[in-house]
Amino acid sequence: MENIDIIIPTLKRPDHLRRCLEALKKQTTPADQILVGVRADDTLTPEVIREFDSLLPVRAVEARGVGVVGSMNSCLAECRDTWIVLLDDDVEIPPHWIATMLGHVRSRPDVVGASGRDMLMDHPEMRRNEPLVEDVGNVHWFGRVTGGHHHGGGKPRLVQVLRGSNCLFRGDFLRRCGFEAGLRGKGAQVNWELALGLQARARKLKMIFDPTVRIIHNVAPRHDGDTVHRGVFNFEGTSDIAYNETFVAVKHGKGLVRWTIPLWQALVGSHVCPGLARAGDFLLRPRSQPAQRFAATFAGRMAAIKGSLSSAPQAGNLLTASAS
């Protein structure tokens, strides 16, 4: 029998979690188990779970380990079913979401995961008018990794990286890989999705991104001081992102991309974690704190390279350790 588990990590965001669970009540294909990762000091979430315990198969799981990865690994340790869904607590999925994602993953034996387009609600007017793109969730041979799932357009298609806000995976794949617990960050450890994508790529497995299935992503506030993806520079947060990008590429990348991804990061990078090609920001965007961003990025990347070289034999997913 093919059952479905859902994992929802959360932290003191009861109103958002409530909306997320309300959307799960409306699914045409219901879940068999909903596991909510709850921190010991979170007194708000248990009350929301009690509201739904007679309406949904939902229960709390003590979130151990660091950040969202620790929370998801704690829940994953209790998943035994064929399919595992990962949802952010601030998303609302449409009623056909589970059924559609199941259809995608069942369509080919080499497909291990699927997700839809999350419609970010941070700047609604801007999001309504931004152009849609085709190049989403790809790992290019020359080292560029494309994200931007929130403004991906077109038809359902094969990709190599999914966005973690809403995705469904084969349970055996997810249990085998776990969530990369070597990432830095106190809250939302960025790039755990890339770690999964590179592990799937190394096994010649595929994922499907379906931009025709739209998810409302309410972009809830964070309680961990991570302000980088909220438009505010933070040295530690930027350094953590740079560390994670490089660490994941070196640890999980296979073949050419193990070298080209770090090279692309160093030469081009992004606005958040700039490479050499963005040195023009010193003149063109002085208010964006280019010196601090470059310093934080360099510190993170160098730490990742040193750490990967010194601890490679001991590296591995910490599913067992984080759940113990």
PDB file of C-alpha atoms in Angstrom:
ATOM      1  CA  MET A   1       0.000   0.000   0.000  1.00  0.00           C
ATOM      2  CA  GLU A   2       1.373   3.403  -1.001  1.00  0.00           C
ATOM      3  CA  ASN A   3       0.952   5.922   1.805  1.00  0.00           C
ATOM      4  CA  ILE A   4       1.941   9.581   2.032  1.00  0.00           C
ATOM      5  CA  ASP A   5       3.839  11.349   4.805  1.00  0.00           C
ATOM      6  CA  ILE A   6       4.052  15.148   5.040  1.00  0.00           C
ATOM      7  CA  ILE A   7       6.853  17.019   6.834  1.00  0.00           C
ATOM      8  CA  ILE A   8       6.300  20.625   7.944  1.00  0.00           C
ATOM      9  CA  PRO A   9       9.066  22.354   9.929  1.00  0.00           C
ATOM     10  CA  THR A  10       7.840  25.395  11.823  1.00  0.00           C
ATOM     11  CA  LEU A  11       8.812  27.883  14.516  1.00  0.00           C
ATOM     12  CA  LYS A  12       6.365  30.176  16.300  1.00  0.00           C
ATOM     13  CA  ARG A  13       4.299  31.051  13.221  1.00  0.00           C
ATOM     14  CA  PRO A  14       0.836  29.786  14.252  1.00  0.00           C
ATOM     15  CA  ASP A  15      -1.253  31.797  11.802  1.00  0.00           C
ATOM     16  CA  HIS A  16       0.794  30.614   8.834  1.00  0.00           C
ATOM     17  CA  LEU A  17       0.791  26.994   9.983  1.00  0.00           C
ATOM     18  CA  ARG A  18      -2.978  27.172  10.438  1.00  0.00           C
ATOM     19  CA  ARG A  19      -3.439  28.263   6.804  1.00  0.00           C
ATOM     20  CA  CYS A  20      -1.092  25.525   5.630  1.00  0.00           C
ATOM     21  CA  LEU A  21      -3.086  22.855   7.475  1.00  0.00           C
ATOM     22  CA  GLU A  22      -6.390  24.279   6.224  1.00  0.00           C
ATOM     23  CA  ALA A  23      -5.129  23.756   2.662  1.00  0.00           C
ATOM     24  CA  LEU A  24      -4.212  20.151   3.492  1.00  0.00           C
ATOM     25  CA  LYS A  25      -7.801  19.494   4.592  1.00  0.00           C
ATOM     26  CA  LYS A  26      -8.922  20.200   1.016  1.00  0.00           C
ATOM     27  CA  GLN A  27      -6.574  17.792  -0.786  1.00  0.00           C
ATOM     28  CA  THR A  28      -8.256  15.410  -3.214  1.00  0.00           C
ATOM     29  CA  THR A  29      -5.571  12.870  -2.286  1.00  0.00           C
ATOM     30  CA  PRO A  30      -5.207  13.025   1.506  1.00  0.00           C
ATOM     31  CA  ALA A  31      -2.035  12.380   3.483  1.00  0.00           C
ATOM     32  CA  ASP A  32      -1.739   9.431   5.859  1.00  0.00           C
ATOM     33  CA  GLN A  33       0.540  11.235   8.311  1.00  0.00           C
ATOM     34  CA  ILE A  34       1.444  14.896   8.837  1.00  0.00           C
ATOM     35  CA  LEU A  35       4.538  15.485  10.964  1.00  0.00           C
ATOM     36  CA  VAL A  36       5.163  18.993  12.269  1.00  0.00           C
ATOM     37  CA  GLY A  37       8.666  19.687  13.556  1.00  0.00           C
ATOM     38  CA  VAL A  38       8.276  21.641  16.806  1.00  0.00           C
ATOM     39  CA  ARG A  39      11.057  23.177  18.898  1.00  0.00           C
ATOM     40  CA  ALA A  40      11.020  22.665  22.667  1.00  0.00           C
ATOM     41  CA  ASP A  41      10.653  26.410  23.311  1.00  0.00           C
ATOM     42  CA  ASP A  42       7.797  26.845  20.822  1.00  0.00           C
ATOM     43  CA  THR A  43       4.652  27.182  22.924  1.00  0.00           C
ATOM     44  CA  LEU A  44       2.478  28.489  20.070  1.00  0.00           C
ATOM     45  CA  THR A  45       2.542  25.595  17.614  1.00  0.00           C
ATOM     46  CA  PRO A  46       1.122  22.791  19.840  1.00  0.00           C
ATOM     47  CA  GLU A  47      -2.163  24.664  20.204  1.00  0.00           C
ATOM     48  CA  VAL A  48      -2.554  24.833  16.406  1.00  0.00           C
ATOM     49  CA  ILE A  49      -1.879  21.100  16.132  1.00  0.00           C
ATOM     50  CA  ARG A  50      -4.561  20.414  18.749  1.00  0.00           C
ATOM     51  CA  GLU A  51      -7.043  22.390  16.657  1.00  0.00           C
ATOM     52  CA  PHE A  52      -6.547  19.973  13.753  1.00  0.00           C
ATOM     53  CA  ASP A  53      -5.927  16.641  15.467  1.00  0.00           C
ATOM     54  CA  SER A  54      -9.520  15.522  14.884  1.00  0.00           C
ATOM     55  CA  LEU A  55      -9.524  16.809  11.293  1.00  0.00           C
ATOM     56  CA  LEU A  56      -6.144  15.668   9.999  1.00  0.00           C
ATOM     57  CA  PRO A  57      -3.642  12.899  10.872  1.00  0.00           C
ATOM     58  CA  VAL A  58      -1.292  15.529  12.292  1.00  0.00           C
ATOM     59  CA  ARG A  59       1.099  15.264  15.212  1.00  0.00           C
ATOM     60  CA  ALA A  60       4.098  17.086  16.633  1.00  0.00           C
ATOM     61  CA  VAL A  61       7.641  15.758  16.399  1.00  0.00           C
ATOM     62  CA  GLU A  62      10.329  17.177  18.651  1.00  0.00           C
ATOM     63  CA  ALA A  63      12.720  19.084  16.397  1.00  0.00           C
ATOM     64  CA  ARG A  64      16.310  18.260  17.320  1.00  0.00           C
ATOM     65  CA  GLY A  65      19.514  19.393  15.710  1.00  0.00           C
ATOM     66  CA  VAL A  66      20.110  22.814  14.191  1.00  0.00           C
ATOM     67  CA  GLY A  67      17.584  24.813  12.210  1.00  0.00           C
ATOM     68  CA  VAL A  68      15.201  23.621   9.546  1.00  0.00           C
ATOM     69  CA  VAL A  69      17.502  20.753   8.549  1.00  0.00           C
ATOM     70  CA  GLY A  70      17.477  19.395  12.091  1.00  0.00           C
ATOM     71  CA  SER A  71      13.703  19.703  12.200  1.00  0.00           C
ATOM     72  CA  MET A  72      13.206  17.932   8.867  1.00  0.00           C
ATOM     73  CA  ASN A  73      15.658  15.156   9.755  1.00  0.00           C
ATOM     74  CA  SER A  74      13.827  14.626  13.050  1.00  0.00           C
ATOM     75  CA  CYS A  75      10.569  14.171  11.136  1.00  0.00           C
ATOM     76  CA  LEU A  76      12.193  12.083   8.417  1.00  0.00           C
ATOM     77  CA  ALA A  77      13.391   9.584  11.029  1.00  0.00           C
ATOM     78  CA  GLU A  78       9.699   8.785  11.669  1.00  0.00           C
ATOM     79  CA  CYS A  79       8.662   8.465   8.018  1.00  0.00           C
ATOM     80  CA  ARG A  80       8.128   4.963   6.685  1.00  0.00           C
ATOM     81  CA  ASP A  81       5.819   5.572   3.753  1.00  0.00           C
ATOM     82  CA  THR A  82       6.250   5.395  -0.016  1.00  0.00           C
ATOM     83  CA  TRP A  83       5.933   9.125  -0.624  1.00  0.00           C
ATOM     84  CA  ILE A  84       7.166  12.064   1.434  1.00  0.00           C
ATOM     85  CA  VAL A  85       5.946  15.646   0.995  1.00  0.00           C
ATOM     86  CA  LEU A  86       7.929  18.661   2.227  1.00  0.00           C
ATOM     87  CA  LEU A  87       6.064  21.903   2.871  1.00  0.00           C
ATOM     88  CA  ASP A  88       7.039  25.243   4.332  1.00  0.00           C
ATOM     89  CA  ASP A  89       4.626  26.283   7.055  1.00  0.00           C
ATOM     90  CA  ASP A  90       3.815  29.512   5.183  1.00  0.00           C
ATOM     91  CA  VAL A  91       2.566  27.927   1.944  1.00  0.00           C
ATOM     92  CA  GLU A  92      -0.971  27.113   0.851  1.00  0.00           C
ATOM     93  CA  ILE A  93      -1.163  24.340  -1.736  1.00  0.00           C
ATOM     94  CA  PRO A  94      -4.149  23.963  -4.104  1.00  0.00           C
ATOM     95  CA  PRO A  95      -6.507  20.972  -3.654  1.00  0.00           C
ATOM     96  CA  HIS A  96      -5.001  18.983  -6.537  1.00  0.00           C
ATOM     97  CA  TRP A  97      -1.363  19.493  -5.497  1.00  0.00           C
ATOM     98  CA  ILE A  98      -0.645  16.047  -3.981  1.00  0.00           C
ATOM     99  CA  ALA A  99      -2.459  14.209  -6.784  1.00  0.00           C
ATOM    100  CA  THR A 100      -0.598  16.151  -9.471  1.00  0.00           C
ATOM    101  CA  MET A 101       2.834  15.702  -7.911  1.00  0.00           C
ATOM    102  CA  LEU A 102       2.188  11.976  -7.455  1.00  0.00           C
ATOM    103  CA  GLY A 103       1.288  11.744 -11.138  1.00  0.00           C
ATOM    104  CA  HIS A 104       4.561  13.389 -12.122  1.00  0.00           C
ATOM    105  CA  VAL A 105       6.765  11.150  -9.970  1.00  0.00           C
ATOM    106  CA  ARG A 106       4.933   8.017 -11.075  1.00  0.00           C
ATOM    107  CA  SER A 107       5.285   8.981 -14.747  1.00  0.00           C
ATOM    108  CA  ARG A 108       8.891   7.761 -15.001  1.00  0.00           C
ATOM    109  CA  PRO A 109      10.921   5.343 -12.869  1.00  0.00           C
ATOM    110  CA  ASP A 110      13.927   7.692 -12.873  1.00  0.00           C
ATOM    111  CA  VAL A 111      11.943  10.636 -11.448  1.00  0.00           C
ATOM    112  CA  VAL A 112      12.330  10.937  -7.673  1.00  0.00           C
ATOM    113  CA  GLY A 113      10.715  14.304  -6.935  1.00  0.00           C
ATOM    114  CA  ALA A 114       8.320  16.985  -8.162  1.00  0.00           C
ATOM    115  CA  SER A 115       7.218  20.474  -7.168  1.00  0.00           C
ATOM    116  CA  GLY A 116       5.125  23.407  -8.318  1.00  0.00           C
ATOM    117  CA  ARG A 117       5.674  27.133  -8.660  1.00  0.00           C
ATOM    118  CA  ASP A 118       5.505  29.044  -5.393  1.00  0.00           C
ATOM    119  CA  MET A 119       3.883  32.420  -5.857  1.00  0.00           C
ATOM    120  CA  LEU A 120       5.808  34.676  -3.479  1.00  0.00           C
ATOM    121  CA  MET A 121       3.623  37.190  -1.683  1.00  0.00           C
ATOM    122  CA  ASP A 122       6.490  39.419  -0.476  1.00  0.00           C
ATOM    123  CA  HIS A 123       5.958  42.085  -3.169  1.00  0.00           C
ATOM    124  CA  PRO A 124       2.701  41.094  -4.944  1.00  0.00           C
ATOM    125  CA  GLU A 125       2.656  43.906  -7.522  1.00  0.00           C
ATOM    126  CA  MET A 126       6.242  43.242  -8.569  1.00  0.00           C
ATOM    127  CA  ARG A 127       5.610  39.492  -8.695  1.00  0.00           C
ATOM    128  CA  ARG A 128       2.582  39.966 -10.949  1.00  0.00           C
ATOM    129  CA  ASN A 129       4.641  41.887 -13.486  1.00  0.00           C
ATOM    130  CA  GLU A 130       8.012  40.108 -13.423  1.00  0.00           C
ATOM    131  CA  PRO A 131       8.855  38.093 -16.555  1.00  0.00           C
ATOM    132  CA  LEU A 132       8.605  34.311 -16.465  1.00  0.00           C
ATOM    133  CA  VAL A 133      11.667  32.233 -17.308  1.00  0.00           C
ATOM    134  CA  GLU A 134      12.318  28.725 -18.611  1.00  0.00           C
ATOM    135  CA  ASP A 135      15.768  28.149 -17.103  1.00  0.00           C
ATOM    136  CA  VAL A 136      14.784  27.109 -13.586  1.00  0.00           C
ATOM    137  CA  GLY A 137      16.299  24.433 -11.335  1.00  0.00           C
ATOM    138  CA  ASN A 138      19.164  23.491 -13.648  1.00  0.00           C
ATOM    139  CA  VAL A 139      22.793  22.614 -12.945  1.00  0.00           C
ATOM    140  CA  HIS A 140      24.747  23.657 -16.035  1.00  0.00           C
ATOM    141  CA  TRP A 141      27.989  21.909 -16.961  1.00  0.00           C
ATOM    142  CA  PHE A 142      29.888  25.231 -16.735  1.00  0.00           C
ATOM    143  CA  GLY A 143      28.889  25.668 -13.086  1.00  0.00           C
ATOM    144  CA  ARG A 144      25.847  27.895 -13.031  1.00  0.00           C
ATOM    145  CA  VAL A 145      22.959  26.691 -10.871  1.00  0.00           C
ATOM    146  CA  THR A 146      19.643  28.390 -11.659  1.00  0.00           C
ATOM    147  CA  GLY A 147      16.957  28.916  -9.043  1.00  0.00           C
ATOM    148  CA  GLY A 148      14.075  31.313  -9.528  1.00  0.00           C
ATOM    149  CA  HIS A 149      11.333  28.679  -9.247  1.00  0.00           C
ATOM    150  CA  HIS A 150       8.944  31.423  -8.092  1.00  0.00           C
ATOM    151  CA  HIS A 151       8.955  32.979 -11.568  1.00  0.00           C
ATOM    152  CA  GLY A 152       9.341  29.852 -13.672  1.00  0.00           C
ATOM    153  CA  GLY A 153       6.993  29.629 -16.618  1.00  0.00           C
ATOM    154  CA  GLY A 154       6.176  27.152 -19.367  1.00  0.00           C
ATOM    155  CA  LYS A 155       5.146  23.504 -19.184  1.00  0.00           C
ATOM    156  CA  PRO A 156       6.058  20.757 -16.677  1.00  0.00           C
ATOM    157  CA  ARG A 157       9.626  19.644 -17.350  1.00  0.00           C
ATOM    158  CA  LEU A 158      12.651  17.816 -16.020  1.00  0.00           C
ATOM    159  CA  VAL A 159      14.948  19.790 -13.719  1.00  0.00           C
ATOM    160  CA  GLN A 160      17.792  18.970 -11.349  1.00  0.00           C
ATOM    161  CA  VAL A 161      16.934  21.103  -8.310  1.00  0.00           C
ATOM    162  CA  LEU A 162      13.541  21.676  -6.681  1.00  0.00           C
ATOM    163  CA  ARG A 163      12.456  24.463  -4.380  1.00  0.00           C
ATOM    164  CA  GLY A 164      11.966  23.165  -0.859  1.00  0.00           C
ATOM    165  CA  SER A 165       8.833  25.169  -0.070  1.00  0.00           C
ATOM    166  CA  ASN A 166       6.683  22.536  -1.773  1.00  0.00           C
ATOM    167  CA  CYS A 167       7.920  19.216  -3.101  1.00  0.00           C
ATOM    168  CA  LEU A 168       7.104  15.512  -3.113  1.00  0.00           C
ATOM    169  CA  PHE A 169       9.789  12.809  -3.129  1.00  0.00           C
ATOM    170  CA  ARG A 170      10.021   9.059  -3.285  1.00  0.00           C
ATOM    171  CA  GLY A 171      10.447   8.003   0.328  1.00  0.00           C
ATOM    172  CA  ASP A 172      13.269   5.560  -0.304  1.00  0.00           C
ATOM    173  CA  PHE A 173      15.350   8.236  -2.065  1.00  0.00           C
ATOM    174  CA  LEU A 174      14.825  10.774   0.705  1.00  0.00           C
ATOM    175  CA  ARG A 175      15.597   8.286   3.480  1.00  0.00           C
ATOM    176  CA  ARG A 176      18.763   7.221   1.672  1.00  0.00           C
ATOM    177  CA  CYS A 177      20.048  10.778   1.229  1.00  0.00           C
ATOM    178  CA  GLY A 178      18.652  12.557   4.284  1.00  0.00           C
ATOM    179  CA  PHE A 179      18.963  16.319   4.627  1.00  0.00           C
ATOM    180  CA  GLU A 180      22.526  17.623   4.643  1.00  0.00           C
ATOM    181  CA  ALA A 181      23.279  18.479   8.265  1.00  0.00           C
ATOM    182  CA  GLY A 182      26.755  19.863   7.550  1.00  0.00           C
ATOM    183  CA  LEU A 183      25.270  23.155   6.375  1.00  0.00           C
ATOM    184  CA  ARG A 184      25.741  26.383   8.271  1.00  0.00           C
ATOM    185  CA  GLY A 185      22.936  28.572   9.561  1.00  0.00           C
ATOM    186  CA  LYS A 186      20.882  28.761  12.722  1.00  0.00           C
ATOM    187  CA  GLY A 187      17.499  28.732  11.052  1.00  0.00           C
ATOM    188  CA  ALA A 188      16.865  28.238   7.344  1.00  0.00           C
ATOM    189  CA  GLN A 189      20.072  26.559   6.165  1.00  0.00           C
ATOM    190  CA  VAL A 190      20.185  27.601   2.521  1.00  0.00           C
ATOM    191  CA  ASN A 191      21.051  25.065  -0.197  1.00  0.00           C
ATOM    192  CA  TRP A 192      19.831  21.819   1.349  1.00  0.00           C
ATOM    193  CA  GLU A 193      17.771  21.513  -1.854  1.00  0.00           C
ATOM    194  CA  LEU A 194      20.940  21.709  -3.964  1.00  0.00           C
ATOM    195  CA  ALA A 195      22.475  18.927  -1.857  1.00  0.00           C
ATOM    196  CA  LEU A 196      19.515  16.679  -2.696  1.00  0.00           C
ATOM    197  CA  GLY A 197      19.623  17.703  -6.341  1.00  0.00           C
ATOM    198  CA  LEU A 198      23.304  16.876  -6.719  1.00  0.00           C
ATOM    199  CA  GLN A 199      22.819  13.523  -5.015  1.00  0.00           C
ATOM    200  CA  ALA A 200      20.003  12.705  -7.435  1.00  0.00           C
ATOM    201  CA  ARG A 201      22.132  13.899 -10.358  1.00  0.00           C
ATOM    202  CA  ALA A 202      25.001  11.649  -9.283  1.00  0.00           C
ATOM    203  CA  ARG A 203      22.577   8.704  -9.427  1.00  0.00           C
ATOM    204  CA  LYS A 204      21.243   9.814 -12.845  1.00  0.00           C
ATOM    205  CA  LEU A 205      17.822  10.497 -11.330  1.00  0.00           C
ATOM    206  CA  LYS A 206      15.454  13.289 -12.363  1.00  0.00           C
ATOM    207  CA  MET A 207      12.971  15.750 -10.891  1.00  0.00           C
ATOM    208  CA  ILE A 208       9.981  17.535 -12.398  1.00  0.00           C
ATOM    209  CA  PHE A 209       9.065  21.202 -11.996  1.00  0.00           C
ATOM    210  CA  ASP A 210       5.465  22.044 -12.860  1.00  0.00           C
ATOM    211  CA  PRO A 211       4.887  25.814 -13.086  1.00  0.00           C
ATOM    212  CA  THR A 212       1.223  25.290 -13.953  1.00  0.00           C
ATOM    213  CA  VAL A 213       0.576  24.251 -10.344  1.00  0.00           C
ATOM    214  CA  ARG A 214       0.676  27.451  -8.308  1.00  0.00           C
ATOM    215  CA  ILE A 215       1.278  27.590  -4.579  1.00  0.00           C
ATOM    216  CA  ILE A 216       0.645  30.658  -2.447  1.00  0.00           C
ATOM    217  CA  HIS A 217       3.831  31.399  -0.490  1.00  0.00           C
ATOM    218  CA  ASN A 218       3.095  33.978   2.177  1.00  0.00           C
ATOM    219  CA  VAL A 219       6.784  34.563   3.145  1.00  0.00           C
ATOM    220  CA  ALA A 220       6.428  34.548   6.916  1.00  0.00           C
ATOM    221  CA  PRO A 221       8.879  36.391   9.184  1.00  0.00           C
ATOM    222  CA  ARG A 222      11.894  34.508  10.530  1.00  0.00           C
ATOM    223  CA  HIS A 223      12.932  34.341  14.160  1.00  0.00           C
ATOM    224  CA  ASP A 224      16.559  33.345  13.636  1.00  0.00           C
ATOM    225  CA  GLY A 225      18.158  36.632  12.588  1.00  0.00           C
ATOM    226  CA  ASP A 226      18.489  35.485   8.962  1.00  0.00           C
ATOM    227  CA  THR A 227      17.725  38.709   7.122  1.00  0.00           C
ATOM    228  CA  VAL A 228      19.742  38.142   3.934  1.00  0.00           C
ATOM    229  CA  HIS A 229      16.766  36.894   1.929  1.00  0.00           C
ATOM    230  CA  ARG A 230      14.627  39.642   3.385  1.00  0.00           C
ATOM    231  CA  GLY A 231      16.760  42.304   1.684  1.00  0.00           C
ATOM    232  CA  VAL A 232      18.940  43.263   4.668  1.00  0.00           C
ATOM    233  CA  PHE A 233      22.690  42.556   4.658  1.00  0.00           C
ATOM    234  CA  ASN A 234      23.975  40.352   7.439  1.00  0.00           C
ATOM    235  CA  PHE A 235      27.646  39.321   7.515  1.00  0.00           C
ATOM    236  CA  GLU A 236      27.148  35.973   9.234  1.00  0.00           C
ATOM    237  CA  GLY A 237      24.125  35.078   7.122  1.00  0.00           C
ATOM    238  CA  THR A 238      25.921  35.938   3.874  1.00  0.00           C
ATOM    239  CA  SER A 239      28.977  33.963   4.943  1.00  0.00           C
ATOM    240  CA  ASP A 240      26.779  30.969   5.791  1.00  0.00           C
ATOM    241  CA  ILE A 241      25.126  31.036   2.352  1.00  0.00           C
ATOM    242  CA  ALA A 242      28.504  31.204   0.610  1.00  0.00           C
ATOM    243  CA  TYR A 243      29.802  28.379   2.776  1.00  0.00           C
ATOM    244  CA  ASN A 244      26.804  26.187   1.983  1.00  0.00           C
ATOM    245  CA  GLU A 245      26.990  26.787  -1.773  1.00  0.00           C
ATOM    246  CA  THR A 246      30.621  25.719  -1.932  1.00  0.00           C
ATOM    247  CA  PHE A 247      30.384  22.945   0.652  1.00  0.00           C
ATOM    248  CA  VAL A 248      27.492  21.260  -1.163  1.00  0.00           C
ATOM    249  CA  ALA A 249      29.220  21.470  -4.557  1.00  0.00           C
ATOM    250  CA  VAL A 250      32.463  19.963  -3.270  1.00  0.00           C
ATOM    251  CA  LYS A 251      30.782  17.255  -1.190  1.00  0.00           C
ATOM    252  CA  HIS A 252      27.938  16.156  -3.449  1.00  0.00           C
ATOM    253  CA  GLY A 253      28.993  17.284  -6.917  1.00  0.00           C
ATOM    254  CA  LYS A 254      30.241  14.499  -9.183  1.00  0.00           C
ATOM    255  CA  GLY A 255      32.345  14.809 -12.306  1.00  0.00           C
ATOM    256  CA  LEU A 256      32.934  18.166 -13.956  1.00  0.00           C
ATOM    257  CA  VAL A 257      30.405  20.174 -11.925  1.00  0.00           C
ATOM    258  CA  ARG A 258      32.257  19.424  -8.688  1.00  0.00           C
ATOM    259  CA  TRP A 259      34.863  21.873  -9.971  1.00  0.00           C
ATOM    260  CA  THR A 260      32.886  24.175 -12.244  1.00  0.00           C
ATOM    261  CA  ILE A 261      30.247  25.108  -9.647  1.00  0.00           C
ATOM    262  CA  PRO A 262      32.837  26.530  -7.168  1.00  0.00           C
ATOM    263  CA  LEU A 263      34.653  28.191 -10.096  1.00  0.00           C
ATOM    264  CA  TRP A 264      31.422  29.872 -11.257  1.00  0.00           C
ATOM    265  CA  GLN A 265      30.745  30.983  -7.693  1.00  0.00           C
ATOM    266  CA  ALA A 266      34.207  32.538  -7.415  1.00  0.00           C
ATOM    267  CA  LEU A 267      34.145  34.245 -10.809  1.00  0.00           C
ATOM    268  CA  VAL A 268      30.467  35.261 -11.116  1.00  0.00           C
ATOM    269  CA  GLY A 269      28.487  34.425  -7.993  1.00  0.00           C
ATOM    270  CA  SER A 270      25.302  36.339  -7.233  1.00  0.00           C
ATOM    271  CA  HIS A 271      24.304  39.705  -5.813  1.00  0.00           C
ATOM    272  CA  VAL A 272      24.024  38.137  -2.355  1.00  0.00           C
ATOM    273  CA  CYS A 273      27.348  36.256  -2.630  1.00  0.00           C
ATOM    274  CA  PRO A 274      29.297  38.096  -5.344  1.00  0.00           C
ATOM    275  CA  GLY A 275      32.146  36.769  -7.474  1.00  0.00           C
ATOM    276  CA  LEU A 276      34.929  38.725  -9.173  1.00  0.00           C
ATOM    277  CA  ALA A 277      32.711  39.753 -12.091  1.00  0.00           C
ATOM    278  CA  ARG A 278      30.619  41.823  -9.692  1.00  0.00           C
ATOM    279  CA  ALA A 279      33.478  44.043  -8.598  1.00  0.00           C
ATOM    280  CA  GLY A 280      31.708  46.862 -10.454  1.00  0.00           C
ATOM    281  CA  ASP A 281      29.304  47.045  -7.500  1.00  0.00           C
ATOM    282  CA  PHE A 282      31.958  49.091  -5.687  1.00  0.00           C
ATOM    283  CA  LEU A 283      31.249  51.901  -8.147  1.00  0.00           C
ATOM    284  CA  LEU A 284      27.750  51.173  -9.415  1.00  0.00           C
ATOM    285  CA  ARG A 285      26.056  50.061  -6.174  1.00  0.00           C
ATOM    286  CA  PRO A 286      28.023  51.509  -3.250  1.00  0.00           C
ATOM    287  CA  ARG A 287      24.950  51.491  -0.990  1.00  0.00           C
ATOM    288  CA  SER A 288      24.682  47.709  -1.310  1.00  0.00           C
ATOM    289  CA  GLN A 289      27.719  47.331   0.992  1.00  0.00           C
ATOM    290  CA  PRO A 290      29.902  45.599  -1.611  1.00  0.00           C
ATOM    291  CA  ALA A 291      33.032  45.452   0.561  1.00  0.00           C
ATOM    292  CA  GLN A 292      31.177  43.681   3.361  1.00  0.00           C
ATOM    293  CA  ARG A 293      29.429  41.299   0.959  1.00  0.00           C
ATOM    294  CA  PHE A 294      32.695  40.356  -0.740  1.00  0.00           C
ATOM    295  CA  ALA A 295      34.403  39.842   2.619  1.00  0.00           C
ATOM    296  CA  ALA A 296      31.587  37.669   3.970  1.00  0.00           C
ATOM    297  CA  THR A 297      31.427  35.646   0.750  1.00  0.00           C
ATOM    298  CA  PHE A 298      35.181  35.051   0.654  1.00  0.00           C
ATOM    299  CA  ALA A 299      35.222  33.994   4.309  1.00  0.00           C
ATOM    300  CA  GLY A 300      32.409  31.508   3.756  1.00  0.00           C
ATOM    301  CA  ARG A 301      33.847  29.982   0.603  1.00  0.00           C
ATOM    302  CA  MET A 302      37.330  29.557   2.065  1.00  0.00           C
ATOM    303  CA  ALA A 303      35.902  27.946   5.209  1.00  0.00           C
ATOM    304  CA  ALA A 304      33.921  25.493   3.059  1.00  0.00           C
ATOM    305  CA  ILE A 305      36.965  24.493   1.029  1.00  0.00           C
ATOM    306  CA  LYS A 306      39.107  24.032   4.129  1.00  0.00           C
ATOM    307  CA  GLY A 307      36.355  22.134   5.915  1.00  0.00           C
ATOM    308  CA  SER A 308      35.660  19.858   2.956  1.00  0.00           C
ATOM    309  CA  LEU A 309      39.335  18.981   2.564  1.00  0.00           C
ATOM    310  CA  SER A 310      39.896  18.297   6.256  1.00  0.00           C
ATOM    311  CA  SER A 311      36.701  16.400   7.086  1.00  0.00           C
ATOM    312  CA  ALA A 312      35.803  14.624   3.833  1.00  0.00           C
ATOM    313  CA  PRO A 313      36.222  11.108   5.300  1.00  0.00           C
ATOM    314  CA  GLN A 314      33.835  11.890   8.140  1.00  0.00           C
ATOM    315  CA  ALA A 315      31.283  13.798   6.072  1.00  0.00           C
ATOM    316  CA  GLY A 316      27.861  12.287   5.511  1.00  0.00           C
ATOM    317  CA  ASN A 317      24.225  13.062   6.058  1.00  0.00           C
ATOM    318  CA  LEU A 318      23.432  13.260   9.742  1.00  0.00           C
ATOM    319  CA  LEU A 319      19.944  11.793   9.658  1.00  0.00           C
ATOM    320  CA  THR A 320      20.684   9.345  12.486  1.00  0.00           C
ATOM    321  CA  ALA A 321      22.712  11.788  14.557  1.00  0.00           C
ATOM    322  CA  SER A 322      20.248  14.644  14.301  1.00  0.00           C
ATOM    323  CA  ALA A 323      17.319  12.449  15.325  1.00  0.00           C
ATOM    324  CA  SER A 324      19.085  10.910  18.322  1.00  0.00           C
TER     325      SER A 324
END
